[in-house]
C-alpha positions as CSV (number, residue, x, y, z in Angstrom):
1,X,53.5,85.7,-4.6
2,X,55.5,89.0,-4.8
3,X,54.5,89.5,-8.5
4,X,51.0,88.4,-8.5
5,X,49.8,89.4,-5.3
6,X,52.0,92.0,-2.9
7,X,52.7,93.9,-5.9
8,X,49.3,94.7,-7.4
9,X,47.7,94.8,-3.6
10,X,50.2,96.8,-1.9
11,X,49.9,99.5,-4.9
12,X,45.9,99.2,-4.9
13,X,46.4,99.9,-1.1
14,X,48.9,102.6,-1.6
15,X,47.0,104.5,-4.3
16,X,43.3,104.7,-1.8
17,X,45.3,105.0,1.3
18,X,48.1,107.5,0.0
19,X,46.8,109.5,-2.8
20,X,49.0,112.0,-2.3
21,X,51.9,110.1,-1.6
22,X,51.4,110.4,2.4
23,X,49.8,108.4,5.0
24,X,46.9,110.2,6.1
25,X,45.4,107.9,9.3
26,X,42.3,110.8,10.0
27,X,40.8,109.2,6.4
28,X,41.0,105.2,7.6
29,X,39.3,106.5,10.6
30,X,36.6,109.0,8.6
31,X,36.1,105.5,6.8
32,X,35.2,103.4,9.4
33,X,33.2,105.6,11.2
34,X,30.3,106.1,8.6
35,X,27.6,104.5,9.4
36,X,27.1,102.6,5.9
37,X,30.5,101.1,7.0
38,X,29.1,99.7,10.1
39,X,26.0,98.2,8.0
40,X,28.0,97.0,5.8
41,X,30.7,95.4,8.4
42,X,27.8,94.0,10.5
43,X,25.9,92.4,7.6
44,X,29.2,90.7,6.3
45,X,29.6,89.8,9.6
46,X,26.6,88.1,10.9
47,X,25.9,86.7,7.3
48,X,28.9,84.7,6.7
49,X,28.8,84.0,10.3
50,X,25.1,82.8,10.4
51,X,25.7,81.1,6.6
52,X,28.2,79.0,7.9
53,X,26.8,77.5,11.0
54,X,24.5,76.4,8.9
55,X,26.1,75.0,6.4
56,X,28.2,72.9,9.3
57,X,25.0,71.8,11.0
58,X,23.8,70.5,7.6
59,X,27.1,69.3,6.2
60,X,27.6,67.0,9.1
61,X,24.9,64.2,8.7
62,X,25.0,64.7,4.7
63,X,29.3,63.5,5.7
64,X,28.1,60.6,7.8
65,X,25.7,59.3,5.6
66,X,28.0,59.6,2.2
67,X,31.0,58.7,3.8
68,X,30.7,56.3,6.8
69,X,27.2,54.8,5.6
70,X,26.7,52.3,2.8
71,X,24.6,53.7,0.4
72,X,24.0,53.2,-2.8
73,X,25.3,55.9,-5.4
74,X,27.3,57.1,-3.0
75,X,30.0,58.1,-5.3
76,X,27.3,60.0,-7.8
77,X,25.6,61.2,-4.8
78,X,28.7,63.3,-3.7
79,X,29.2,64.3,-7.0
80,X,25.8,65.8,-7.0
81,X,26.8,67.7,-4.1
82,X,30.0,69.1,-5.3
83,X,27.5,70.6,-8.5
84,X,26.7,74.1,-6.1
85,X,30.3,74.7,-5.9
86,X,32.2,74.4,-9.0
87,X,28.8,76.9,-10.4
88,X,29.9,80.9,-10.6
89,X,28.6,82.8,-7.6
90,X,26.7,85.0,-10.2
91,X,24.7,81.8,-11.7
92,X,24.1,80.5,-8.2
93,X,22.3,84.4,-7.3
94,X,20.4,84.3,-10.4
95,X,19.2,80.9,-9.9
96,X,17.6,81.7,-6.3
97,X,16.3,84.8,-8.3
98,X,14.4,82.4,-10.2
99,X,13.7,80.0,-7.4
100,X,12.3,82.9,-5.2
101,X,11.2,85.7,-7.4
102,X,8.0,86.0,-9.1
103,X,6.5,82.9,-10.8
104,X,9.5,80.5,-9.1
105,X,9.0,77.4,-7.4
106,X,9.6,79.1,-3.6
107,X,7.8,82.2,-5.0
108,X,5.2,82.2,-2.0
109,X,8.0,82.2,0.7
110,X,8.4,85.9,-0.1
111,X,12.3,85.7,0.4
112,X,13.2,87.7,-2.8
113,X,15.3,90.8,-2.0
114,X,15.8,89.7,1.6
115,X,19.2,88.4,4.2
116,X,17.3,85.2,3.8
117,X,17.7,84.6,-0.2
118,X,21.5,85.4,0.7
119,X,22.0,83.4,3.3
120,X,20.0,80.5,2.0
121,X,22.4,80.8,-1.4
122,X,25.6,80.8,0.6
123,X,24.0,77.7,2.3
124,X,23.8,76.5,-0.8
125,X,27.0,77.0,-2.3
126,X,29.7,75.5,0.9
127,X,27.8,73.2,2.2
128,X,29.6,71.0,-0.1
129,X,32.8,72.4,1.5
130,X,31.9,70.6,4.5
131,X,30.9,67.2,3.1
132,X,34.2,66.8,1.5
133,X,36.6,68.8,3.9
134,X,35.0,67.0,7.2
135,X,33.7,63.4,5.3
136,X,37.4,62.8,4.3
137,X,38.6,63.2,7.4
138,X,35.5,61.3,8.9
139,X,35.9,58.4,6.3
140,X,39.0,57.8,7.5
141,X,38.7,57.8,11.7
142,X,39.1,54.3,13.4
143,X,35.8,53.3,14.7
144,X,36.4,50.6,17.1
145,X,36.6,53.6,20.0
146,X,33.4,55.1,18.6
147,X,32.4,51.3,19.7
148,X,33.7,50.7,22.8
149,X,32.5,54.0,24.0
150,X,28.9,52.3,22.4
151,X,29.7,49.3,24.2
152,X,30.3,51.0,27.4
153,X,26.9,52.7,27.6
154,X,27.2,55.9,25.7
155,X,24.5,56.9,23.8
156,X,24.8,58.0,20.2
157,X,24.6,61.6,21.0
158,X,27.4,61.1,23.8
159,X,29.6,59.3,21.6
160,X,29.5,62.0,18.7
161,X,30.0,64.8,21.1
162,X,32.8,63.2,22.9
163,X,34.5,61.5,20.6
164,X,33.7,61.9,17.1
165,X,33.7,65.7,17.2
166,X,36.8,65.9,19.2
167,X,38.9,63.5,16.7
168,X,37.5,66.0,13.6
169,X,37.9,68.9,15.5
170,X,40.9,69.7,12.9
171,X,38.8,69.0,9.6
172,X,35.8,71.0,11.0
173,X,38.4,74.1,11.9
174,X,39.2,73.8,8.3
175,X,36.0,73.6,7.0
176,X,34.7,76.4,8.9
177,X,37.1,79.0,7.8
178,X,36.9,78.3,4.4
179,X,33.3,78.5,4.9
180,X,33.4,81.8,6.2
181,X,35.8,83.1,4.1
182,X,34.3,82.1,1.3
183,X,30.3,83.5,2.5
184,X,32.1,87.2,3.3
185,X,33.6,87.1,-0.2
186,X,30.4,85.7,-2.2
187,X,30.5,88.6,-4.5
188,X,28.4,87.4,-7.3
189,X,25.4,86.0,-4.8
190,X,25.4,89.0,-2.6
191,X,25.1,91.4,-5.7
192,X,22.7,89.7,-7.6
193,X,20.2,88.8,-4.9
194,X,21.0,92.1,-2.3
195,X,21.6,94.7,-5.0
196,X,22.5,98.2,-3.1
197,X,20.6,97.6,0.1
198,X,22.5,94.5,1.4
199,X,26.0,95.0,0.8
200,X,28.8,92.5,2.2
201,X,32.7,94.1,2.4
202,X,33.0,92.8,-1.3
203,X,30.4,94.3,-2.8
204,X,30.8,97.7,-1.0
205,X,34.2,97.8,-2.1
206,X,32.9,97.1,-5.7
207,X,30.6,100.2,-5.4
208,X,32.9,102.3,-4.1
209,X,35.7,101.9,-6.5
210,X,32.6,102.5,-8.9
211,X,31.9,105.9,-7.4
212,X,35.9,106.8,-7.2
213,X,35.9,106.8,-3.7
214,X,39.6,104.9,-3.3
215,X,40.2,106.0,0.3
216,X,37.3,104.0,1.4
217,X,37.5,101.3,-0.8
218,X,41.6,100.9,0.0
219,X,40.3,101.0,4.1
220,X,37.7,98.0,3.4
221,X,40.4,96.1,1.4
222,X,42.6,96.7,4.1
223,X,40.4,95.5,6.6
224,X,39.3,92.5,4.6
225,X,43.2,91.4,4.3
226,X,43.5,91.4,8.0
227,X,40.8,89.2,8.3
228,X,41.9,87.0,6.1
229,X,45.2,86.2,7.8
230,X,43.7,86.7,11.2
231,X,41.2,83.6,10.3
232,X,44.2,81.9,8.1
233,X,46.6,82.1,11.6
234,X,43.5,80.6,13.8
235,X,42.7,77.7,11.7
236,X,46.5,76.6,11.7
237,X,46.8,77.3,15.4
238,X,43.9,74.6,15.8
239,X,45.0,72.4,12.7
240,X,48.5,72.1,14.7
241,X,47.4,71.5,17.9
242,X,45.3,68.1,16.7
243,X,42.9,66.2,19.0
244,X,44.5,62.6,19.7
245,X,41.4,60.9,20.4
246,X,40.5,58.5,17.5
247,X,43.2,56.9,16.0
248,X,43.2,57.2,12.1
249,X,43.6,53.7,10.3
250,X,46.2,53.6,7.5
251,X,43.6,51.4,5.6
252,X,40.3,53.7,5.5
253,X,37.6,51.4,7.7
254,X,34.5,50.0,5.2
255,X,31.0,51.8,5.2
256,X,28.5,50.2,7.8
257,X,25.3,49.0,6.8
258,X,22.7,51.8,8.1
259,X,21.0,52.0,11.4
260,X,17.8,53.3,13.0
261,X,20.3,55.8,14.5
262,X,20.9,56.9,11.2
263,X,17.3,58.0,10.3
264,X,17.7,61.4,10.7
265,X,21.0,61.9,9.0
266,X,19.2,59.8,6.2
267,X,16.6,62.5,6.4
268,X,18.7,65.5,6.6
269,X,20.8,64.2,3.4
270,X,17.5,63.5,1.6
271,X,16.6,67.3,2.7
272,X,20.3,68.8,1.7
273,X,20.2,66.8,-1.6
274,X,16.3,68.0,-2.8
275,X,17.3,71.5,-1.8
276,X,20.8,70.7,-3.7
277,X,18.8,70.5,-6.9
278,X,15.9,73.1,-6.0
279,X,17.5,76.0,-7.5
280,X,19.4,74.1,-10.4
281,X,15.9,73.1,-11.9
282,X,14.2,76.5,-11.1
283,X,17.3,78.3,-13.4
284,X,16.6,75.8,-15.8
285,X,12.8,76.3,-16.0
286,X,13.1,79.7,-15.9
287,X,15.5,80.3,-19.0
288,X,13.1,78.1,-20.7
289,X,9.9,79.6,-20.2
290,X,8.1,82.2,-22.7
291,X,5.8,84.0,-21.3
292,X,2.1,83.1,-23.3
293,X,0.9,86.7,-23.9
294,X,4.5,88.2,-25.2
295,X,4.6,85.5,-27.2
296,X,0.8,85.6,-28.9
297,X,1.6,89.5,-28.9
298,X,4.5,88.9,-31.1
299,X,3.3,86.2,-33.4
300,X,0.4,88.5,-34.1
301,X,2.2,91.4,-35.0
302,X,4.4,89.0,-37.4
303,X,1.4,87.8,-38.9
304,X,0.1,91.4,-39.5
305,X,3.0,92.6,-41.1
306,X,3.3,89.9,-43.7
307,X,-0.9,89.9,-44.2
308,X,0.4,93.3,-45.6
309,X,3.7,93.4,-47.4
310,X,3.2,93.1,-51.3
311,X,3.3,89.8,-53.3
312,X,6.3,90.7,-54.9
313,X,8.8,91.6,-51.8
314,X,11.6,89.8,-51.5
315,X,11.2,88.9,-48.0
């Protein structure tokens, strides 16, 4: 840790915040105040904010289904899931450039170059993060008080919101910081699909260490350190404190038959798994596509050229 990490950060720090080899606390403040500071705070933000609310709202019935329901595939089918996330944060920008730019499959949605694209890629890329995070936790709850509470009148709703939720309130603490850390620090989707007009902390530090402005890329380093603890002393605070609910059983319970309750987590997951692949296919499409006229140009010009090189050339 002190070699590989507080060694090269505090000296990145020390070289943007102390040039000269003093403090100066006027330039963290200069720094923050620019406006372009604020844009860029704001977007990161709201973005990562908004990016992983979502991702938790669909996460949840895509955990249910693949991990308390029992569906066929279900081993494949989270497999599939986990595709998004092991992909570089560059490939997964340049595939919703082919999904949403010109000539892709979501073309006429006329999200290219816009917050959506980015938040609909970070969607994309953790919502895997909540499957497993919260559907390992999930898989392994004791049901029998989800039952009784069944059995004593609750409805479905009541039951997940009082008791469910509660007993995962751990996992989804967990899931949701590593969602949001990892949206605010998508650097690779954020600068493919927002370029220099939406800019997250990462990719404005980026640009500034680009321009040789150190100062303000050592005070958005800073700033995005703090954040990081901050978030990684919450999520332990709420890990530690547990929930004491639903008892876990040492011997995960088996996955129930589906129910007409279940329809529209069925649906969701059916949604969440289409969408999964949307952006795959459209990268794949799109590197194999040549365009007909570029293509008739170039075989004509060949064809010209050899109509006139001599009998005797070589080539």
């Amino acid at each position: 840790m002190a070699v590989f990490f507080v060694l090269p950060v505090g000296a990145m720090l020390a070289r943007g915040l102390a040039p000269d080899g003093q403090l100066d606390p006027g330039g963290l403040v200069e720094v923050l105040g620019r406006d372009r500071t604020g844009r860029v705070l704001w977007f990161t933000l709201w973005s990562a904010g908004l990016g992983t609310v979502l991702s938790l709202l669909l996460g949840l019935p895509v955990a249910h289904v693949l991990f308390r329901l029992a569906v066929p595939g279900a081993r494949v089918l989270r497999a599939l899931t986990l595709v998004p996330f092991v992909l570089p944060t560059v490939v997964v920008g340049a595939a919703f450039r082919a999904l949403l730019g010109e000539g892709g499959l979501l073309a006429f949605l006329g999200w290219d170059g816009t917050p959506a694209a980015i938040v609909a890629a970070l969607v994309f890329f953790n919502v895997s993060v909540v499957v497993r995070v919260v559907g390992g936790a999930w898989a392994g709850l004791d049901p029998r008080a989800e039952e009784a509470a069944a059995a004593l009148g609750a409805s479905p709703v009541r039951v997940l919101l009082t008791v469910t939720l509660p007993a995962l309130r751990s996992a989804l603490a967990s899931a949701a910081t590593v969602v949001f850390l990892f949206c605010s620090t998508a650097f690779g989707v954020v600068l493919t699909l927002g370029g220099l007009r939406y800019a997250t902390v990462e990719t404005e530090i980026y640009l500034l260490t680009r321009a040789f402005d150190l100062p303000a890329a050592a005070c958005l380093s800073l700033v995005q350190v703090v954040t990081v603890v901050v978030l990684l002393a919450l999520v332990g605070r709420l890990r530690g404190r547990g929930s004491g609910v639903v008892p876990v059983h040492r011997v995960p319970p088996r996955p129930r038959r589906a129910r007409r309750g279940d329809v529209p987590a069925l649906v969701v997951t059916g949604l969440v798994l289409v969408a999964t692949a949307l952006p795959i296919v459209g990268l794949a499409v799109a590197s194999l596509q040549v365009r007909g006229s570029g293509r008739s140009r170039t075989t004509g010009r060949s064809t010209g050229l050899a109509s006139r090189r001599p009998s005797t050339s070589p080539c």
